[in-house]
XYZ file of C-alpha atoms in Angstrom:
614
model
C 26.061 33.897 7.504
C 24.433 33.082 4.158
C 27.871 32.436 2.690
C 28.753 30.117 5.567
C 25.485 28.195 5.180
C 26.082 27.802 1.447
C 29.637 26.570 2.128
C 28.379 24.088 4.720
C 25.791 22.769 2.281
C 28.466 22.441 -0.402
C 30.737 20.468 1.915
C 27.850 18.208 2.999
C 26.792 17.641 -0.598
C 30.353 16.870 -1.688
C 30.823 14.359 1.143
C 27.524 12.712 0.270
C 28.520 12.481 -3.396
C 31.742 10.685 -2.429
C 29.761 8.219 -0.302
C 27.263 7.693 -3.115
C 30.058 6.788 -5.500
C 30.962 3.891 -3.207
C 27.389 2.546 -3.109
C 26.445 -0.509 -5.146
C 23.667 -3.116 -4.947
C 24.382 -5.994 -2.590
C 24.372 -9.647 -3.601
C 23.996 -11.307 -6.967
C 20.232 -11.464 -7.516
C 18.565 -10.120 -10.651
C 17.899 -6.384 -10.856
C 15.193 -4.355 -12.525
C 16.188 -1.779 -15.152
C 15.302 0.972 -12.668
C 17.501 -0.666 -10.032
C 20.394 -0.882 -12.467
C 20.173 2.880 -13.072
C 19.328 3.983 -9.530
C 20.849 7.291 -8.466
C 21.959 6.797 -4.839
C 22.195 10.562 -4.384
C 18.477 10.995 -5.023
C 16.362 7.869 -4.376
C 12.587 8.370 -4.419
C 12.745 12.193 -4.546
C 9.004 12.686 -5.176
C 6.708 14.340 -2.661
C 5.371 11.277 -0.850
C 1.884 12.319 0.335
C -0.499 12.960 -2.603
C -3.644 13.266 -0.476
C -2.267 16.054 1.726
C 0.147 18.121 -0.339
C 2.139 20.896 1.254
C 4.998 21.041 -1.244
C 6.622 24.338 -0.344
C 8.441 23.542 2.906
C 9.668 19.976 2.881
C 12.842 18.026 2.153
C 13.520 14.365 1.571
C 15.856 12.565 3.940
C 16.237 9.583 1.642
C 19.813 8.687 0.805
C 22.816 7.195 2.562
C 22.585 6.784 6.334
C 25.010 5.043 8.700
C 23.860 1.670 10.027
C 24.841 -1.095 12.376
C 23.257 -4.306 13.664
C 23.707 -5.089 17.364
C 22.188 -7.234 20.077
C 18.636 -6.063 20.769
C 19.406 -5.759 24.503
C 21.627 -2.739 23.770
C 19.453 0.318 24.295
C 22.043 3.057 23.890
C 23.155 4.604 20.616
C 26.046 2.638 19.089
C 29.492 4.201 19.219
C 30.545 2.761 15.852
C 28.844 1.972 12.563
C 29.286 -0.890 10.102
C 28.815 1.182 6.987
C 26.268 2.976 4.819
C 22.707 1.950 3.994
C 20.613 3.497 1.245
C 17.259 4.660 2.629
C 14.417 3.855 1.893
C 15.436 0.290 1.076
C 15.198 -2.475 3.694
C 18.512 -3.761 5.015
C 17.956 -7.221 3.482
C 17.473 -5.775 -0.014
C 20.075 -5.417 -2.747
C 19.345 -1.709 -3.209
C 20.125 -0.961 0.434
C 23.716 -1.758 -0.461
C 23.839 -4.010 2.614
C 21.928 -7.241 1.994
C 22.021 -8.551 5.573
C 19.336 -10.215 7.692
C 18.653 -9.033 11.226
C 16.310 -11.370 13.127
C 14.497 -11.197 16.442
C 17.634 -11.172 18.606
C 19.194 -8.148 16.908
C 18.305 -4.486 16.438
C 19.054 -2.324 13.419
C 20.291 1.209 14.115
C 20.445 4.129 11.675
C 22.170 7.501 12.017
C 22.325 10.591 9.861
C 23.250 14.219 10.362
C 20.639 16.293 8.583
C 20.545 19.955 7.664
C 17.472 21.783 8.948
C 17.024 25.151 7.198
C 16.516 28.242 9.350
C 13.097 28.679 7.781
C 12.004 25.465 9.518
C 12.551 27.157 12.896
C 9.397 29.176 12.401
C 6.459 26.984 13.343
C 6.896 23.251 13.803
C 9.324 20.734 12.304
C 7.759 17.338 11.611
C 9.752 14.184 10.898
C 7.750 11.768 8.730
C 8.210 8.068 7.987
C 6.233 6.405 5.199
C 6.716 2.980 6.785
C 9.206 1.236 9.068
C 9.033 -2.475 9.809
C 8.329 -3.027 12.689
C 9.094 -1.357 16.052
C 10.780 2.001 15.609
C 12.357 4.354 18.170
C 13.427 7.807 17.000
C 16.043 10.056 18.622
C 16.970 13.614 17.652
C 20.161 15.061 19.115
C 20.135 12.327 21.749
C 16.539 12.997 22.825
C 14.040 10.133 22.522
C 11.209 11.551 20.406
C 8.872 8.581 20.353
C 8.156 4.992 19.417
C 5.948 3.541 16.708
C 4.847 -0.044 16.160
C 3.441 -1.078 12.804
C 5.165 -2.048 9.585
C 2.676 -0.718 7.034
C 1.279 2.623 8.211
C 2.809 6.127 7.990
C 3.673 8.082 11.131
C 5.384 11.283 12.199
C 6.908 13.059 15.186
C 7.143 16.726 16.089
C 10.876 17.229 16.624
C 10.833 21.009 17.162
C 11.773 20.917 20.842
C 14.739 18.620 20.173
C 16.429 20.861 17.604
C 19.637 22.554 18.727
C 21.264 25.752 17.516
C 22.688 25.664 14.045
C 21.489 23.824 10.983
C 23.021 20.378 11.600
C 20.935 17.911 13.630
C 21.512 14.246 14.396
C 18.706 11.751 13.744
C 19.077 8.214 15.099
C 16.570 5.418 14.510
C 16.438 2.022 16.233
C 14.387 -0.776 14.657
C 13.455 -4.178 16.011
C 11.565 -6.640 13.813
C 10.949 -10.282 14.798
C 9.480 -11.064 11.330
C 7.856 -14.536 11.525
C 8.931 -15.018 15.158
C 6.453 -12.367 16.309
C 2.658 -11.928 16.167
C 2.688 -8.638 14.247
C 1.291 -8.179 10.698
C 4.083 -9.079 8.262
C 2.484 -10.328 5.059
C 4.662 -12.726 3.069
C 7.897 -12.229 5.012
C 9.436 -15.216 6.753
C 12.761 -15.891 8.454
C 13.336 -18.968 6.279
C 12.184 -17.937 2.766
C 10.738 -20.769 0.674
C 7.828 -21.410 -1.661
C 5.223 -18.673 -1.301
C 7.108 -17.076 1.611
C 9.715 -14.429 0.926
C 12.754 -12.563 2.248
C 12.326 -10.518 5.475
C 11.917 -6.745 5.227
C 13.418 -4.950 8.216
C 13.645 -1.243 8.923
C 12.861 1.845 6.881
C 11.261 0.889 3.561
C 9.406 4.056 2.559
C 10.403 7.702 2.250
C 11.695 9.623 5.267
C 11.098 13.349 5.065
C 11.092 16.593 6.996
C 8.275 19.118 6.845
C 7.831 22.630 8.193
C 4.305 23.598 9.270
C 2.818 26.576 11.146
C 2.034 26.390 14.867
C -1.568 25.722 13.873
C -1.794 23.365 10.913
C -3.962 20.859 9.076
C -2.992 17.372 10.277
C -5.206 15.330 7.978
C -8.439 15.372 6.023
C -11.174 12.821 5.454
C -13.333 12.913 2.365
C -16.094 10.435 1.547
C -18.229 10.662 -1.601
C -22.017 10.314 -1.486
C -23.046 9.752 -5.100
C -26.773 9.388 -4.368
C -26.932 12.853 -2.805
C -24.192 14.469 -4.954
C -22.299 15.322 -1.770
C -18.735 15.121 -0.555
C -18.562 14.554 3.188
C -15.478 16.359 4.456
C -13.707 16.784 7.777
C -10.211 17.765 8.878
C -8.091 17.572 12.001
C -6.420 20.870 12.872
C -3.609 21.006 15.427
C -3.571 23.947 17.853
C -6.744 25.453 16.424
C -7.805 28.779 17.945
C -11.318 29.906 18.698
C -12.817 31.378 15.546
C -10.490 29.519 13.143
C -12.180 28.548 9.892
C -11.502 26.073 7.120
C -12.128 27.166 3.556
C -12.598 24.205 1.204
C -12.552 24.855 -2.531
C -13.350 22.238 -5.186
C -11.756 22.458 -8.625
C -12.472 20.733 -11.893
C -9.178 21.438 -13.595
C -8.680 25.199 -13.335
C -12.369 25.924 -12.728
C -13.650 26.337 -9.181
C -16.989 24.507 -8.958
C -17.772 24.698 -5.225
C -16.552 26.176 -1.965
C -17.596 26.301 1.651
C -16.193 27.841 4.837
C -16.859 26.364 8.253
C -15.415 26.090 11.761
C -12.145 24.164 12.096
C -12.390 20.589 13.405
C -16.013 20.314 12.310
C -17.512 18.310 9.455
C -19.518 19.427 6.470
C -21.171 18.103 3.313
C -20.155 19.870 0.110
C -22.855 19.922 -2.535
C -21.720 19.246 -6.109
C -23.793 19.972 -9.188
C -23.987 17.075 -11.662
C -20.613 15.553 -10.720
C -18.906 13.249 -13.188
C -18.511 9.780 -11.687
C -15.206 7.919 -11.425
C -14.833 4.519 -13.048
C -11.979 2.567 -14.681
C -12.947 3.851 -18.140
C -13.146 7.455 -16.947
C -11.087 7.980 -13.763
C -12.346 11.501 -13.095
C -10.647 13.260 -10.180
C -11.541 16.591 -8.593
C -8.983 18.735 -6.784
C -9.326 20.226 -3.321
C -7.697 23.354 -1.936
C -8.022 23.538 1.857
C -7.082 26.660 3.784
C -6.924 27.316 7.503
C -8.121 30.883 7.957
C -7.724 33.069 11.062
C -9.229 36.546 11.074
C -9.150 36.660 7.296
C -5.527 35.483 7.018
C -4.489 32.109 5.584
C -2.471 30.295 8.283
C -1.981 26.980 6.511
C -2.899 25.518 3.132
C -2.913 21.997 1.687
C -4.078 20.379 -1.514
C -5.910 17.104 -1.934
C -8.278 15.414 -4.363
C -11.284 13.112 -4.482
C -13.546 11.205 -6.834
C -17.262 10.634 -6.891
C -17.822 6.885 -7.033
C -20.123 4.385 -5.365
C -19.590 0.688 -4.690
C -22.635 -1.303 -3.629
C -24.428 -4.651 -3.677
C -27.657 -5.221 -5.580
C -29.802 -8.248 -6.334
C -30.590 -8.842 -10.005
C -33.796 -10.208 -11.493
C -32.236 -13.669 -11.250
C -32.058 -13.308 -7.463
C -28.257 -13.205 -7.359
C -26.315 -10.513 -5.519
C -23.595 -8.731 -7.474
C -21.228 -5.800 -7.079
C -22.287 -2.556 -8.684
C -20.113 0.445 -9.453
C -22.141 3.653 -9.680
C -25.292 1.486 -9.839
C -24.049 -0.504 -12.830
C -22.789 -4.078 -12.798
C -19.056 -4.129 -13.435
C -17.221 -7.447 -13.343
C -14.016 -7.030 -11.299
C -11.080 -8.796 -12.897
C -7.490 -8.281 -11.911
C -4.247 -9.858 -10.821
C -3.094 -10.764 -7.355
C -0.486 -8.052 -6.880
C 2.025 -8.660 -4.102
C 4.178 -5.611 -4.748
C 7.567 -7.309 -4.388
C 10.758 -6.369 -6.219
C 13.925 -8.463 -6.704
C 16.184 -5.530 -5.866
C 14.075 -3.522 -3.394
C 11.836 -6.220 -1.833
C 8.860 -4.196 -0.512
C 10.267 -1.002 -2.040
C 10.239 -0.354 -5.789
C 13.496 1.122 -7.089
C 11.689 4.282 -8.239
C 8.297 5.904 -8.631
C 8.515 5.151 -12.346
C 8.799 1.463 -11.452
C 5.901 1.764 -9.010
C 3.702 3.224 -11.748
C 4.881 0.686 -14.338
C 3.030 -2.213 -12.706
C -0.245 -0.256 -12.626
C 0.119 0.926 -16.227
C 0.881 -2.579 -17.488
C -2.049 -4.021 -15.540
C -4.368 -1.559 -17.262
C -2.803 -2.182 -20.677
C -3.403 -5.910 -20.177
C -7.120 -5.211 -19.910
C -7.605 -5.679 -16.183
C -9.840 -3.247 -14.297
C -8.901 -4.304 -10.754
C -5.915 -5.190 -8.561
C -6.051 -7.201 -5.380
C -3.208 -5.753 -3.299
C -2.212 -8.927 -1.534
C -1.369 -8.759 2.190
C 0.791 -5.693 1.702
C 0.150 -1.954 1.901
C 1.797 0.205 -0.732
C 3.241 3.675 -0.431
C 0.654 6.405 -0.969
C 1.805 7.256 -4.483
C 0.822 3.775 -5.723
C -2.811 4.437 -4.818
C -2.611 7.832 -6.512
C -1.513 6.031 -9.685
C -4.493 3.662 -9.394
C -6.818 6.626 -8.842
C -5.606 8.520 -11.898
C -5.086 5.553 -14.241
C -8.406 3.926 -13.349
C -7.923 0.667 -11.436
C -10.261 -0.723 -8.774
C -8.355 -1.906 -5.690
C -9.140 -4.661 -3.230
C -6.957 -3.921 -0.207
C -5.799 -6.789 2.005
C -4.729 -6.488 5.604
C -1.194 -7.918 5.935
C -1.433 -11.195 7.812
C 0.531 -12.220 10.871
C 0.523 -14.599 13.820
C 0.067 -17.588 11.535
C -0.369 -21.205 12.551
C -2.895 -23.292 14.463
C -5.759 -22.431 12.126
C -7.612 -25.162 10.269
C -8.269 -24.007 6.732
C -11.614 -25.013 5.265
C -12.712 -22.917 2.323
C -15.810 -24.932 1.462
C -18.911 -22.828 2.209
C -21.647 -24.665 4.026
C -19.396 -27.223 5.701
C -18.426 -25.243 8.788
C -20.285 -23.369 11.467
C -19.712 -19.722 12.310
C -16.185 -19.086 13.573
C -15.352 -22.686 14.432
C -11.881 -22.445 12.937
C -10.920 -19.001 14.232
C -7.482 -18.864 15.812
C -7.114 -18.097 19.498
C -4.653 -15.213 19.526
C -3.233 -13.585 22.633
C -4.668 -10.272 23.781
C -1.385 -8.626 22.751
C -1.606 -10.151 19.275
C -5.237 -9.085 18.852
C -4.452 -5.547 19.987
C -1.558 -5.239 17.522
C -3.769 -6.387 14.639
C -6.669 -4.079 15.515
C -4.437 -1.046 16.017
C -2.633 -1.476 12.708
C -5.766 -2.354 10.706
C -7.407 0.876 11.899
C -4.234 2.863 11.114
C -4.095 1.378 7.606
C -7.764 2.108 6.935
C -7.308 5.677 8.181
C -4.223 6.227 6.035
C -5.899 4.894 2.880
C -9.442 6.200 3.336
C -9.192 9.058 0.843
C -8.073 6.963 -2.135
C -11.195 6.394 -4.277
C -9.733 3.423 -6.172
C -10.056 1.268 -3.029
C -13.495 -0.331 -3.128
C -13.073 -3.503 -1.024
C -11.391 -4.160 2.331
C -10.083 -7.695 2.973
C -9.324 -8.262 6.697
C -8.164 -11.888 6.323
C -6.610 -14.142 3.700
C -7.383 -17.844 3.967
C -6.681 -19.027 7.511
C -3.580 -16.918 7.997
C -3.918 -15.649 11.549
C -7.691 -15.392 11.121
C -9.420 -14.669 14.433
C -12.737 -13.306 15.683
C -13.864 -13.083 12.063
C -17.370 -11.891 12.852
C -16.168 -9.161 15.234
C -13.407 -7.895 12.916
C -15.673 -7.907 9.861
C -18.522 -6.083 11.610
C -16.088 -3.486 12.938
C -14.618 -2.963 9.451
C -18.093 -2.589 7.899
C -19.156 -0.073 10.530
C -15.914 1.885 10.445
C -16.079 2.417 6.693
C -19.569 1.859 5.271
C -18.502 3.509 1.993
C -16.777 0.287 0.867
C -17.532 -3.418 0.683
C -15.890 -5.942 2.992
C -14.585 -9.359 1.945
C -14.238 -10.899 5.388
C -11.929 -13.787 4.476
C -10.620 -14.240 0.952
C -10.568 -17.990 0.416
C -10.755 -18.421 4.150
C -12.964 -19.752 6.886
C -16.402 -18.304 6.256
C -18.254 -16.775 9.176
C -21.121 -15.736 6.852
C -20.580 -12.075 7.544
C -19.623 -9.240 5.231
C -20.617 -8.665 1.639
C -18.576 -11.232 -0.296
C -18.182 -15.021 -0.353
C -14.761 -15.707 -1.849
C -13.100 -19.019 -2.722
C -9.594 -19.838 -3.996
C -9.043 -22.526 -6.606
C -5.891 -23.532 -8.505
C -5.413 -23.614 -11.376
C -8.919 -23.649 -12.883
C -11.772 -21.171 -12.523
C -14.464 -21.987 -9.945
C -17.111 -20.223 -7.884
C -19.297 -20.658 -4.786
C -22.611 -22.357 -5.565
C -24.987 -19.577 -6.716
C -28.003 -21.733 -5.828
C -26.911 -21.875 -2.193
C -25.270 -18.495 -1.674
C -26.119 -16.215 -4.598
C -28.982 -14.503 -2.798
C -26.911 -13.934 0.349
C -23.448 -12.816 -0.799
C -21.546 -11.414 -3.724
C -19.741 -14.407 -5.255
C -16.018 -14.084 -5.956
C -13.058 -16.158 -7.074
C -10.382 -14.536 -4.939
C -7.447 -16.499 -6.418
C -6.986 -18.866 -9.335
C -4.557 -19.571 -12.159
C -0.959 -19.508 -11.053
C 0.302 -20.631 -14.452
C 4.079 -20.852 -14.257
C 6.758 -20.135 -16.829
C 10.356 -19.570 -15.731
C 12.268 -17.371 -18.188
C 15.981 -18.083 -18.291
C 18.082 -15.169 -17.079
C 15.131 -13.555 -15.308
C 14.559 -15.841 -12.317
C 15.391 -15.380 -8.630
C 17.352 -18.631 -8.705
C 18.523 -20.836 -11.573
C 16.482 -23.944 -10.709
C 13.687 -25.243 -8.458
C 11.329 -22.437 -9.437
C 7.645 -23.331 -9.567
C 4.063 -22.434 -10.492
C 0.742 -24.099 -9.702
C 0.868 -25.475 -13.246
C 4.110 -25.099 -15.200
C 4.724 -24.670 -18.933
C 7.689 -24.913 -21.256
C 7.051 -21.940 -23.508
C 4.924 -18.841 -23.998
C 2.636 -20.478 -26.573
C 1.583 -23.226 -24.166
C 1.100 -20.665 -21.411
C -1.089 -18.418 -23.578
C -3.247 -21.333 -24.753
C -3.944 -22.461 -21.184
C -4.587 -18.902 -20.020
C -7.171 -18.428 -22.794
C -8.919 -21.581 -21.577
C -9.074 -20.153 -18.054
C -10.605 -16.898 -19.282
C -13.202 -18.816 -21.292
C -14.138 -20.851 -18.224
C -14.222 -17.708 -16.106
C -16.585 -16.019 -18.547
C -19.043 -18.907 -18.207
C -19.055 -18.326 -14.438
C -19.773 -14.610 -14.861
C -22.953 -15.629 -16.698
C -23.915 -17.718 -13.657
C -23.456 -14.858 -11.217
C -19.727 -14.472 -10.455
C -18.840 -10.846 -9.639
C -15.047 -10.966 -9.451
C -11.992 -12.983 -10.387
C -8.371 -12.592 -9.246
C -5.644 -14.198 -11.337
C -2.361 -15.179 -9.677
C -0.336 -13.063 -10.376
C 1.134 -9.782 -11.682
C 4.805 -10.773 -11.574
C 6.986 -13.660 -10.554
C 8.025 -13.337 -6.909
C 11.247 -14.992 -5.755
C 10.883 -18.730 -6.560
C 7.296 -18.366 -7.811
C 7.303 -18.063 -11.597
C 3.550 -17.723 -12.113
C 3.577 -14.036 -12.966
C 2.360 -12.412 -16.158
C 5.704 -10.613 -16.012
C 9.091 -11.796 -14.814
C 10.235 -10.637 -11.385
C 12.559 -8.053 -12.937
C 9.703 -6.760 -15.166
C 11.900 -7.212 -18.248
C 9.773 -9.902 -19.922
C 5.991 -9.857 -20.390
C 4.992 -13.475 -20.979
C 1.756 -12.784 -22.895
C 1.628 -9.517 -24.886
C -0.510 -6.799 -23.320
C -2.717 -6.346 -26.400
C -3.473 -10.064 -26.601
C -4.429 -10.198 -22.933
C -6.667 -7.158 -23.315
C -8.475 -8.756 -26.257
C -9.002 -11.975 -24.266
C -10.438 -10.030 -21.330
C -12.945 -7.905 -23.235
C -15.610 -10.611 -23.137
C -15.621 -10.521 -19.309
C -16.921 -6.953 -19.207
C -19.782 -7.334 -21.678
C -22.335 -8.881 -19.333
C -25.491 -6.872 -18.717
C -27.495 -7.602 -15.569
C -31.115 -6.571 -15.155
């Protein structure tokens, strides 16, 4: 039997290799270096869940799947397929090998025969999806396993009962995504890409993977640091826990165990830490966790995780102005607007190396923060921010746009007057996905600010949403509406201004809110051979060469520094990279050209972090 299994695997591998040889990027758009060297036999092979590692019994299902696009009214599995699609790249992307749009009237179907090892028969077999945009139905061996709605949050299904005899199992996925024709969160996607609105992203766009777990297993953990008390608040969800089951939590500083505690499963505890080192961008100290499910002295399940001790808060200085404090020290937050788009993969970077590249370059440029703009990244991106030392402001992807009146001038509008009236269905979709996103990202210490709304893009019930967000996660600050319609709720008052630096009036608002410049800059420089299209590219202010660009950028930083002295707590420069026809990035869209050298940017930025507040 072992010989037969090995032969079957060999045949499957050989067939896959032949298919992979036929794969090539679709279209004629620019590619990143990583996209040019992508191995279609092994895309994104890394373990995808850094905050709940169970690396022994898992396998990636990334690679070539069959696909077809049919009328959305067809509910049965297609009988024929158009060709191969490379997962986890959206069907519209070059790296999918397809490059086709779908739209609200069509559905995208996937199919793949997977090999499930015999070892996965013991316990439960879980099928995980990092993200699928937007409505996803999953079938295993013809059995409907479940449906998920939400384009930015991870989900999974227990497929154990659907497995048939033998190793080969058929997985079929149906996806429907109305993009800008629906009310769901979608970020910058639009059916008619132009200006600041980009190509649709439909279908699977993060890793798909299979995991084997015991009958009783750790589903998730939640860890929240309490710096003032030197505590880590910890809880875990355990599936099929038995009476008397215990969780053993061990804390490690490198190889040294520094704390441990055992307690009843599905209960919470506070782990005491002696003189913990605090996390900050200059010293991104992480502690490791080893979590074991114990039954009558035997380890039933075991996962690894990590955490950091850090505190984000608001304090009023001697000048009467509120500012953001990290670990009880004023730290000016300065970073780029980071949209996380790629010319070849759209929402999906071509590799984990590419994913990390943007974070590394941001740090090398002397930024200490990233505003992740109306997109949620795959979990490994946040791990990179945690370990490299970057503060993250996390936006909620916007959706259901239109009908809002945008007024970003504080003091000119009354509470909630410009909130959009969304349908009950639209509101429910937003609330469900915002909670799912916050749950999925809670354990990443780099995230210090939640941003429920951007400008007037689908903004509704601002006071209610902001208060809920503050109550649901009091360990972080909340920027209710970045550059949006101010309901005078939350911790931060945030304006957008292009291209120059500006700030809310500290005399009017400095004693009530943290003052932030949520977007500015947008200095554009198209670089020949590295643009999405040959002409009609744009920036908020365009330049002819790198020298002109650098001179103007230095002026902006000088102006920004003057505002920090007046009480500004944060600035967000637009943006990390060019994105489609926008050429206002510090790097080109393909990441091949950095427009201002990293060392020069870092030297410019140093002055921003030298302010001492009493």
